């Protein structure tokens, strides 16, 4: 228990003194999770919208497959991505292994089902009269799509928040694909894993609290966008 | 688009996008430059060289002397060798001499150069319930097996793990794979030592990591685990630099790897290794020829 209190004090020290290694890990985490959150939104929003808006044969099995993808363990995704971007793998020439770019690619795969499933659910929950009302008002297809997205904007915001949380806190992909290389691919989560593995529990707690502080700051700013 | 006004929602989304683009710029331009101008070497090494802090202490000197940027990922020796086979790294710093020699015979490794050593020791609680203190390794393991005292194994095919399994083989009895007192942690050396402390059991570790563990606890007296068995010749723990065979990995930076190997065996590195101490004790002894 004592290391939790020690960790709390150390967290403040780390933040205030601007410890280089900690800030390197913080910047790495922010860079890579923002990047993968945006990429997964770019891929997941359109697909989620199509999935929620239209009815087609095979819609239910497709939803089931998508929901199953939500249960992929991060280490498993990390292993699959490693197989592809390893020097011997098909994407080896891109030199993504042991880089933040590689981690971002893996995390996008992780967050993509989250965004798609939540967007589909939000669109499905939309007022069914809206589509007919828009058509009767003479809206063209582009207007219909943008208005529907606007209508479910809070659901989409929830998808973004969920995706961000999912990628910022994962370890499996960062560890396997990034290699936990100090100053380069060491994120806060892999740093916590390392410190805990070395038995430096107070350090682990401190880094965890730094991560929570960042997540808190992000969510505070997003909270202003919510329904009052 | 008359149905959408530029509200604070859209403005915030645009701000977020700008922020994201800004954070992404250093990411891409740095790596592009790195690849073109700087010489970069990727190393796979073990947890004992990394956790002890040796590499953090030694590598900045290497970068200064040779202008080669070196990055390393620390895993068990088993995974390091695998990464080398798959050409995901350029050079290895590992400690499993038999596996290394086989590696070269199989055509994955090219040059093997011994650079430093320490020794393996068996550590356990000061109370020593199995009565292993001062005995030979073979006797100690047999005593632990008889007493069914907790023994924590690395269980991760690392250099240390391979040595431990070899020691069990020396006793002539089968590996205690499924025994209730034999715990396979599957983690790095420091994590395994900490797990051993939790269960107040025994484990085998390299002396360097043990000294680091004592330093973390605040000194030899504060550490609940003590060295109980040491000194057998079989406990020698030899670290070597392994370059990868260009025939298997044409893209591995063989010339940079050789530079690294030469530097590690050179007088400056060897002196630095000798001077790396914690609690006044050297963690590794240089022995390059």
Coordinates of C-alpha atoms in Angstrom, one line a residue:
Chain A
X1 CA 0.0 0.0 0.0
X2 CA 2.9 2.3 0.8
X3 CA 4.0 2.5 -2.8
X4 CA 0.6 3.9 -3.8
X5 CA 1.2 7.0 -1.7
X6 CA 4.9 7.1 -2.7
X7 CA 3.7 6.9 -6.3
X8 CA 1.3 9.8 -5.8
X9 CA 4.0 12.1 -4.5
X10 CA 6.4 10.9 -7.3
X11 CA 3.7 11.7 -9.9
X12 CA 3.6 15.3 -8.9
X13 CA 7.4 15.5 -8.9
X14 CA 7.6 14.0 -12.4
X15 CA 5.0 16.4 -13.7
X16 CA 6.5 19.5 -12.1
X17 CA 10.2 18.9 -12.7
X18 CA 9.5 17.9 -16.3
X19 CA 11.5 14.7 -16.1
X20 CA 12.8 14.0 -19.7
X21 CA 12.1 10.3 -19.9
X22 CA 8.5 10.8 -18.6
X23 CA 7.7 13.6 -21.0
X24 CA 9.2 11.6 -23.9
X25 CA 6.8 8.8 -23.0
X26 CA 3.9 11.2 -22.6
X27 CA 4.5 12.8 -26.0
X28 CA 4.8 9.3 -27.6
X29 CA 1.5 8.3 -26.1
X30 CA -0.3 11.5 -27.2
X31 CA 1.1 11.3 -30.7
X32 CA 0.4 7.7 -31.4
X33 CA -3.1 7.6 -29.7
X34 CA -4.3 10.8 -31.3
X35 CA -3.1 9.5 -34.7
X36 CA -4.7 6.1 -34.4
X37 CA -8.0 7.6 -32.9
X38 CA -8.3 9.9 -35.9
X39 CA -7.5 7.1 -38.4
X40 CA -9.9 4.7 -36.9
X41 CA -12.6 7.4 -36.9
X42 CA -11.9 8.1 -40.6
X43 CA -12.3 4.4 -41.4
X44 CA -15.0 3.5 -38.9
X45 CA -17.4 6.4 -39.3
X46 CA -18.4 5.8 -42.9
X47 CA -18.6 2.0 -42.4
X48 CA -20.6 2.4 -39.2
X49 CA -23.0 4.8 -40.8
X50 CA -23.6 2.4 -43.7
X51 CA -24.1 -0.5 -41.3
X52 CA -26.6 1.4 -39.2
X53 CA -28.4 3.2 -41.9
X54 CA -29.1 0.5 -44.5
X55 CA -30.9 -2.8 -44.3
X56 CA -29.3 -5.6 -46.3
X57 CA -29.1 -9.4 -46.3
X58 CA -26.2 -10.5 -44.1
X59 CA -26.5 -7.4 -41.9
X60 CA -26.9 -9.4 -38.7
X61 CA -24.0 -11.8 -39.3
X62 CA -21.8 -8.8 -40.2
X63 CA -22.8 -7.1 -36.9
X64 CA -21.9 -10.3 -35.0
X65 CA -18.5 -10.5 -36.7
X66 CA -17.9 -6.8 -35.8
X67 CA -18.8 -7.4 -32.2
X68 CA -16.5 -10.4 -32.1
X69 CA -13.6 -8.2 -33.4
X70 CA -14.2 -6.0 -30.3
X71 CA -12.9 -9.0 -28.2
X72 CA -9.5 -9.3 -29.9
X73 CA -6.8 -9.2 -27.3
X74 CA -4.2 -6.4 -27.9
X75 CA -1.3 -8.9 -27.7
X76 CA -2.9 -10.9 -30.5
X77 CA -3.4 -7.9 -32.7
X78 CA 0.2 -6.9 -31.9
X79 CA 1.5 -10.4 -32.9
X80 CA -0.5 -10.2 -36.2
X81 CA 0.8 -6.7 -37.0
X82 CA 4.3 -7.9 -36.2
X83 CA 3.9 -10.8 -38.6
X84 CA 3.0 -8.3 -41.4
X85 CA 5.5 -5.5 -40.8
X86 CA 8.4 -7.7 -39.8
X87 CA 11.4 -7.7 -42.1
X88 CA 10.3 -11.1 -43.5
X89 CA 6.7 -10.0 -43.7
X90 CA 4.8 -8.7 -46.7
X91 CA 4.9 -5.1 -45.5
X92 CA 8.5 -5.4 -44.3
X93 CA 9.8 -2.8 -46.7
X94 CA 7.9 0.0 -45.0
X95 CA 10.2 -0.4 -42.0
X96 CA 7.4 0.1 -39.5
X97 CA 8.6 -2.3 -36.9
X98 CA 9.9 -0.6 -33.7
X99 CA 8.4 2.7 -34.8
X100 CA 5.5 4.8 -33.5
X101 CA 4.0 4.5 -37.0
X102 CA 3.8 0.7 -36.6
X103 CA 2.1 1.1 -33.2
X104 CA -0.4 3.6 -34.7
X105 CA -1.2 1.1 -37.4
X106 CA -1.9 -1.7 -34.9
X107 CA -3.9 0.6 -32.6
X108 CA -6.1 1.7 -35.6
X109 CA -7.0 -1.9 -36.1
X110 CA -7.8 -2.1 -32.4
X111 CA -10.1 1.0 -32.4
X112 CA -11.7 0.5 -35.8
X113 CA -14.3 -2.1 -34.6
X114 CA -15.1 0.2 -31.5
X115 CA -15.8 3.2 -33.7
X116 CA -17.8 1.2 -36.3
X117 CA -20.0 -0.6 -33.8
X118 CA -20.7 2.5 -31.7
X119 CA -21.5 4.6 -34.8
X120 CA -23.8 1.9 -36.2
X121 CA -25.6 1.7 -32.9
X122 CA -26.0 5.5 -32.8
X123 CA -27.3 5.7 -36.3
X124 CA -29.7 2.8 -35.7
X125 CA -31.0 4.7 -32.7
X126 CA -31.7 7.7 -34.8
X127 CA -35.3 8.9 -35.1
X128 CA -36.7 6.7 -38.0
X129 CA -38.9 9.6 -39.1
X130 CA -35.9 11.7 -39.9
X131 CA -35.1 10.0 -43.2
X132 CA -38.6 10.4 -44.5
X133 CA -38.9 13.9 -43.3
X134 CA -35.7 14.9 -45.1
X135 CA -36.7 13.3 -48.3
X136 CA -40.1 14.9 -48.2
X137 CA -38.4 18.3 -47.6
X138 CA -36.4 17.7 -50.9
X139 CA -33.0 17.0 -49.4
X140 CA -30.5 15.3 -51.7
X141 CA -28.4 12.3 -50.7
X142 CA -25.5 14.3 -49.4
X143 CA -27.8 16.5 -47.2
X144 CA -29.4 13.4 -45.8
X145 CA -26.1 11.9 -44.8
X146 CA -24.7 15.0 -43.3
X147 CA -27.9 15.8 -41.4
X148 CA -28.1 12.3 -40.0
X149 CA -24.5 12.4 -38.9
X150 CA -25.2 15.8 -37.2
X151 CA -28.3 14.3 -35.6
X152 CA -26.2 11.5 -33.9
X153 CA -23.2 13.7 -33.2
X154 CA -23.3 12.8 -29.5
X155 CA -23.1 9.1 -30.3
X156 CA -20.2 9.8 -32.6
X157 CA -18.5 11.8 -29.8
X158 CA -19.0 8.8 -27.5
X159 CA -17.4 6.6 -30.2
X160 CA -14.4 9.0 -30.4
X161 CA -14.0 9.0 -26.6
X162 CA -14.2 5.2 -26.4
X163 CA -11.7 4.8 -29.2
X164 CA -9.3 7.3 -27.6
X165 CA -9.6 5.5 -24.2
X166 CA -9.0 2.1 -25.9
X167 CA -5.8 3.1 -27.7
X168 CA -4.3 5.3 -25.0
X169 CA -4.4 2.5 -22.4
X170 CA -3.3 -0.5 -24.3
X171 CA 0.0 -2.3 -23.8
X172 CA 0.0 -5.4 -26.0
X173 CA 0.4 -3.7 -29.4
X174 CA 2.8 -1.0 -28.2
X175 CA 5.1 -3.6 -26.6
X176 CA 5.1 -6.1 -29.5
X177 CA 5.3 -3.7 -32.4
X178 CA 7.1 -0.8 -30.7
X179 CA 9.7 -2.8 -28.7
X180 CA 9.6 -0.4 -25.7
X181 CA 12.6 1.5 -27.0
X182 CA 13.6 4.4 -24.6
X183 CA 13.1 7.9 -26.1
X184 CA 11.6 6.4 -29.3
X185 CA 8.7 4.0 -28.8
X186 CA 8.4 3.9 -25.0
X187 CA 4.8 5.0 -24.3
X188 CA 3.4 5.6 -20.8
X189 CA 1.8 2.1 -20.7
X190 CA 4.9 0.2 -21.8
X191 CA 7.0 2.3 -19.3
X192 CA 4.5 1.3 -16.5
X193 CA 4.9 -2.4 -17.6
X194 CA 8.7 -2.0 -17.5
X195 CA 8.9 -0.3 -14.1
X196 CA 6.5 -2.7 -12.6
X197 CA 8.5 -5.6 -14.0
X198 CA 11.6 -4.2 -12.4
X199 CA 9.8 -4.0 -9.1
X200 CA 9.8 -0.1 -9.1
X201 CA 6.1 0.0 -8.2
X202 CA 6.1 3.6 -7.1
X203 CA 7.4 4.6 -10.5
X204 CA 4.6 2.5 -12.1
X205 CA 1.9 4.2 -10.0
X206 CA 3.4 7.6 -10.8
X207 CA 3.3 7.1 -14.6
X208 CA -0.2 5.7 -14.3
X209 CA -1.4 8.8 -12.6
X210 CA 0.2 10.9 -15.3
X211 CA -1.7 9.0 -17.9
X212 CA -4.9 9.5 -15.9
X213 CA -4.3 13.2 -15.7
X214 CA -3.9 13.4 -19.5
X215 CA -7.1 11.4 -20.1
X216 CA -8.9 13.6 -17.6
X217 CA -7.7 16.8 -19.4
X218 CA -8.9 15.4 -22.8
X219 CA -12.2 14.4 -21.4
X220 CA -12.8 17.7 -19.7
X221 CA -12.4 19.5 -23.0
X222 CA -14.7 17.0 -24.7
X223 CA -17.3 17.4 -22.0
X224 CA -18.0 20.9 -23.1
X225 CA -19.4 19.4 -26.3
X226 CA -21.8 17.1 -24.6
X227 CA -25.5 17.8 -24.2
X228 CA -26.0 20.1 -21.2
Chain B
X1 CA -24.8 22.5 -46.3
X2 CA -27.3 25.0 -45.1
X3 CA -28.5 22.7 -42.3
X4 CA -25.2 22.9 -40.5
X5 CA -23.9 26.1 -38.9
X6 CA -20.3 26.7 -37.9
X7 CA -21.0 26.0 -34.2
X8 CA -18.5 25.5 -31.4
X9 CA -18.8 21.8 -32.1
X10 CA -17.4 22.1 -35.6
X11 CA -14.8 24.6 -34.5
X12 CA -13.6 22.2 -31.8
X13 CA -13.4 19.3 -34.2
X14 CA -11.3 21.5 -36.6
X15 CA -9.0 22.5 -33.7
X16 CA -8.5 18.8 -32.8
X17 CA -7.6 18.1 -36.4
X18 CA -5.1 20.9 -36.5
X19 CA -3.6 19.6 -33.2
X20 CA -3.3 16.1 -34.6
X21 CA -1.6 17.3 -37.7
X22 CA 0.8 19.3 -35.7
X23 CA 1.7 16.4 -33.4
X24 CA 2.2 14.2 -36.4
X25 CA 4.6 16.4 -38.3
X26 CA 7.7 15.8 -36.0
X27 CA 6.9 12.0 -36.2
X28 CA 7.2 11.7 -40.0
X29 CA 10.0 14.2 -40.8
X30 CA 12.3 12.9 -38.0
X31 CA 12.1 9.3 -39.2
X32 CA 12.6 10.3 -42.9
X33 CA 15.7 12.3 -42.0
X34 CA 17.0 9.7 -39.7
X35 CA 16.9 7.1 -42.4
X36 CA 18.7 9.2 -45.0
X37 CA 21.5 10.9 -43.0
X38 CA 22.2 9.2 -39.7
X39 CA 23.6 5.7 -39.3
X40 CA 21.2 3.7 -37.3
X41 CA 21.8 0.3 -35.6
X42 CA 19.0 -1.8 -34.2
X43 CA 20.0 -4.2 -31.4
X44 CA 18.2 -7.0 -29.6
X45 CA 19.5 -7.7 -26.2
X46 CA 18.5 -9.4 -22.9
X47 CA 16.7 -8.0 -19.9
X48 CA 19.9 -8.4 -17.7
X49 CA 21.9 -5.9 -19.8
X50 CA 19.0 -3.5 -19.9
X51 CA 17.4 -3.7 -16.4
X52 CA 20.8 -3.2 -14.7
X53 CA 21.2 0.1 -16.5
X54 CA 24.4 -0.9 -18.2
X55 CA 23.2 0.0 -21.7
X56 CA 21.8 3.4 -20.6
X57 CA 25.3 4.1 -19.2
X58 CA 27.4 2.6 -22.0
X59 CA 25.5 3.4 -25.3
X60 CA 25.7 7.2 -25.2
X61 CA 29.5 6.8 -25.3
X62 CA 29.2 4.5 -28.3
X63 CA 27.1 7.1 -30.1
X64 CA 29.5 9.8 -29.3
X65 CA 32.6 7.8 -30.5
X66 CA 31.1 6.4 -33.7
X67 CA 28.3 8.7 -34.6
X68 CA 26.0 5.7 -35.0
X69 CA 22.6 6.0 -33.4
X70 CA 21.8 2.8 -31.6
X71 CA 18.4 1.6 -30.4
X72 CA 17.7 -1.6 -28.6
X73 CA 14.8 -3.7 -27.6
X74 CA 15.3 -5.9 -24.6
X75 CA 13.6 -9.3 -24.5
X76 CA 14.8 -12.8 -23.5
X77 CA 17.7 -14.4 -25.5
X78 CA 15.2 -16.7 -27.2
X79 CA 13.2 -13.9 -28.7
X80 CA 16.4 -11.9 -29.5
X81 CA 17.7 -14.9 -31.5
X82 CA 14.4 -15.2 -33.3
X83 CA 14.4 -11.5 -34.2
X84 CA 17.8 -12.0 -35.6
X85 CA 16.7 -14.9 -37.7
X86 CA 13.8 -12.8 -39.1
X87 CA 16.2 -9.9 -39.8
X88 CA 14.2 -7.4 -37.7
X89 CA 17.4 -6.3 -35.9
X90 CA 21.0 -5.7 -37.0
X91 CA 23.0 -7.1 -34.1
X92 CA 22.6 -9.1 -30.9
X93 CA 24.0 -8.9 -27.4
X94 CA 23.1 -12.1 -25.6
X95 CA 24.3 -14.7 -23.2
X96 CA 23.7 -18.3 -24.3
X97 CA 27.0 -19.6 -25.7
X98 CA 25.7 -23.0 -26.8
X99 CA 22.7 -21.5 -28.6
X100 CA 24.9 -18.8 -30.1
X101 CA 27.4 -21.3 -31.5
X102 CA 24.5 -23.3 -33.0
X103 CA 23.1 -20.1 -34.4
X104 CA 26.4 -19.5 -36.3
X105 CA 26.5 -23.1 -37.5
X106 CA 22.9 -22.8 -38.8
X107 CA 23.9 -19.8 -40.8
X108 CA 22.1 -17.1 -38.9
X109 CA 25.0 -15.5 -37.1
X110 CA 28.3 -14.5 -38.5
X111 CA 30.8 -13.3 -35.8
X112 CA 30.7 -14.1 -32.1
X113 CA 32.7 -11.9 -29.8
X114 CA 32.9 -12.4 -26.1
X115 CA 32.8 -9.1 -24.3
X116 CA 32.0 -9.5 -20.6
X117 CA 30.8 -12.0 -18.0
X118 CA 29.4 -12.3 -14.6
X119 CA 28.2 -15.4 -12.8
X120 CA 24.9 -17.0 -12.0
X121 CA 24.0 -17.4 -8.4
X122 CA 21.2 -19.1 -6.5
X123 CA 19.4 -16.7 -4.2
X124 CA 16.9 -17.4 -1.5
X125 CA 15.5 -16.3 1.8
X126 CA 18.0 -15.7 4.6
X127 CA 16.3 -18.5 6.6
X128 CA 17.2 -21.0 3.9
X129 CA 14.6 -23.7 4.6
X130 CA 16.1 -26.1 2.2
X131 CA 19.6 -25.8 3.7
X132 CA 21.3 -24.9 0.4
X133 CA 23.9 -22.4 1.8
X134 CA 27.5 -23.2 0.7
X135 CA 26.5 -26.4 -1.2
X136 CA 27.3 -27.1 -4.8
X137 CA 24.7 -26.2 -7.4
X138 CA 23.8 -29.8 -8.0
X139 CA 23.4 -30.5 -4.3
X140 CA 21.4 -27.3 -3.8
X141 CA 18.9 -28.1 -6.5
X142 CA 18.4 -31.6 -5.2
X143 CA 17.8 -30.2 -1.7
X144 CA 15.3 -27.7 -3.0
X145 CA 13.5 -30.5 -4.9
X146 CA 13.4 -32.7 -1.8
X147 CA 12.1 -29.9 0.5
X148 CA 9.6 -28.9 -2.2
X149 CA 10.6 -25.2 -1.6
X150 CA 9.3 -22.7 -4.0
X151 CA 11.6 -22.2 -6.9
X152 CA 10.8 -19.5 -9.4
X153 CA 12.0 -20.0 -13.0
X154 CA 12.3 -17.5 -15.8
X155 CA 10.4 -19.9 -18.0
X156 CA 11.0 -17.7 -21.1
X157 CA 13.8 -19.4 -23.1
X158 CA 16.2 -16.6 -22.1
X159 CA 19.9 -17.2 -21.6
X160 CA 19.3 -17.4 -17.9
X161 CA 16.5 -19.8 -18.4
X162 CA 18.6 -22.1 -20.6
X163 CA 21.3 -22.2 -18.0
X164 CA 18.8 -23.0 -15.3
X165 CA 17.4 -25.9 -17.3
X166 CA 20.9 -27.2 -18.0
X167 CA 21.5 -27.2 -14.2
X168 CA 18.4 -29.2 -13.5
X169 CA 19.5 -31.7 -16.2
X170 CA 22.9 -32.0 -14.4
X171 CA 21.0 -33.4 -11.4
X172 CA 20.0 -36.4 -13.5
X173 CA 16.3 -36.1 -12.7
X174 CA 13.6 -34.8 -15.1
X175 CA 12.8 -31.1 -15.2
X176 CA 10.3 -30.2 -12.4
X177 CA 7.9 -28.9 -15.1
X178 CA 4.6 -29.5 -13.4
X179 CA 5.6 -29.6 -9.8
X180 CA 3.6 -27.4 -7.5
X181 CA 6.7 -25.8 -6.0
X182 CA 8.2 -24.9 -9.4
X183 CA 6.8 -21.6 -10.6
X184 CA 7.5 -20.4 -14.2
X185 CA 7.2 -16.7 -14.2
X186 CA 7.7 -16.1 -18.0
X187 CA 9.1 -12.7 -17.3
X188 CA 12.4 -10.7 -17.1
X189 CA 15.0 -11.2 -14.4
X190 CA 14.1 -8.4 -12.0
X191 CA 10.4 -9.3 -12.3
X192 CA 11.3 -12.9 -11.5
X193 CA 13.4 -11.9 -8.5
X194 CA 10.5 -9.8 -7.2
X195 CA 8.2 -12.8 -7.6
X196 CA 10.7 -14.9 -5.7
X197 CA 10.7 -12.4 -2.9
X198 CA 6.9 -12.5 -2.7
X199 CA 6.9 -16.3 -2.3
X200 CA 10.1 -16.3 -0.2
X201 CA 11.4 -18.9 -2.5
X202 CA 14.6 -19.6 -4.4
X203 CA 15.7 -18.6 -7.9
X204 CA 18.7 -18.5 -10.2
X205 CA 19.8 -15.1 -11.3
X206 CA 22.9 -13.4 -12.8
X207 CA 24.8 -11.5 -10.2
X208 CA 24.5 -8.2 -12.0
X209 CA 20.7 -8.1 -11.8
X210 CA 20.9 -9.3 -8.2
X211 CA 23.1 -6.3 -7.3
X212 CA 20.6 -4.1 -9.0
X213 CA 17.8 -5.7 -7.0
X214 CA 19.7 -5.1 -3.7
X215 CA 20.4 -1.5 -4.8
X216 CA 16.7 -1.0 -5.4
X217 CA 15.9 -2.3 -1.9
X218 CA 18.3 0.1 -0.4
X219 CA 21.3 -2.2 0.3
X220 CA 22.3 -5.8 0.9
X221 CA 20.9 -5.7 4.4
X222 CA 17.5 -4.5 3.4
X223 CA 17.1 -7.1 0.7
X224 CA 15.2 -10.2 2.0
X225 CA 16.9 -12.5 -0.5
X226 CA 20.6 -13.4 -0.2
X227 CA 23.1 -15.2 -2.3
X228 CA 23.2 -18.8 -1.1
X229 CA 25.0 -20.8 -3.8
X230 CA 27.9 -19.5 -5.9
X231 CA 31.3 -20.3 -7.4
X232 CA 30.7 -23.4 -9.4
X233 CA 32.5 -23.3 -12.7
X234 CA 29.4 -24.2 -14.5
X235 CA 27.8 -20.9 -13.3
X236 CA 29.9 -18.7 -15.6
X237 CA 27.6 -16.3 -17.5
X238 CA 29.3 -15.2 -20.7
X239 CA 27.9 -12.2 -22.7
X240 CA 28.7 -11.9 -26.4
X241 CA 28.0 -9.7 -29.4
X242 CA 26.6 -11.6 -32.3
X243 CA 26.5 -10.1 -35.8
X244 CA 24.0 -11.5 -38.3
X245 CA 25.1 -13.4 -41.4
X246 CA 24.6 -11.1 -44.5
X247 CA 23.6 -14.2 -46.5
X248 CA 20.5 -14.6 -44.3
X249 CA 19.9 -10.9 -43.8
X250 CA 21.3 -8.8 -46.6
X251 CA 19.6 -5.7 -45.3
X252 CA 21.1 -6.0 -41.8
X253 CA 23.7 -3.3 -41.3
X254 CA 26.7 -5.7 -41.1
X255 CA 29.4 -3.0 -41.2
X256 CA 27.8 -1.0 -38.4
X257 CA 27.3 -4.2 -36.4
X258 CA 31.0 -5.0 -36.8
X259 CA 31.8 -1.4 -35.6
X260 CA 29.7 -2.0 -32.5
X261 CA 31.4 -5.4 -31.9
X262 CA 34.8 -3.8 -32.2
X263 CA 33.9 -0.9 -29.9
X264 CA 32.5 -3.2 -27.2
X265 CA 35.8 -5.1 -27.2
X266 CA 37.8 -2.0 -27.3
X267 CA 39.7 -0.6 -24.4
X268 CA 37.4 2.3 -23.7
X269 CA 34.2 0.2 -23.5
X270 CA 36.0 -2.5 -21.5
X271 CA 37.1 0.0 -18.9
X272 CA 33.6 1.6 -18.8
X273 CA 32.1 -1.9 -18.2
X274 CA 34.6 -2.6 -15.4
X275 CA 33.7 0.8 -13.8
X276 CA 30.0 0.2 -13.8
X277 CA 29.1 -0.4 -10.2
X278 CA 26.2 -0.4 -7.9
X279 CA 26.6 -0.6 -4.1
X280 CA 30.3 -0.5 -4.8
X281 CA 30.2 -3.9 -6.7
X282 CA 30.9 -4.4 -10.4
X283 CA 28.0 -6.0 -12.2
X284 CA 29.9 -7.3 -15.2
X285 CA 33.6 -8.2 -15.7
X286 CA 35.0 -7.3 -19.1
X287 CA 36.8 -10.2 -20.8
X288 CA 37.2 -9.3 -24.5
X289 CA 40.4 -10.7 -26.0

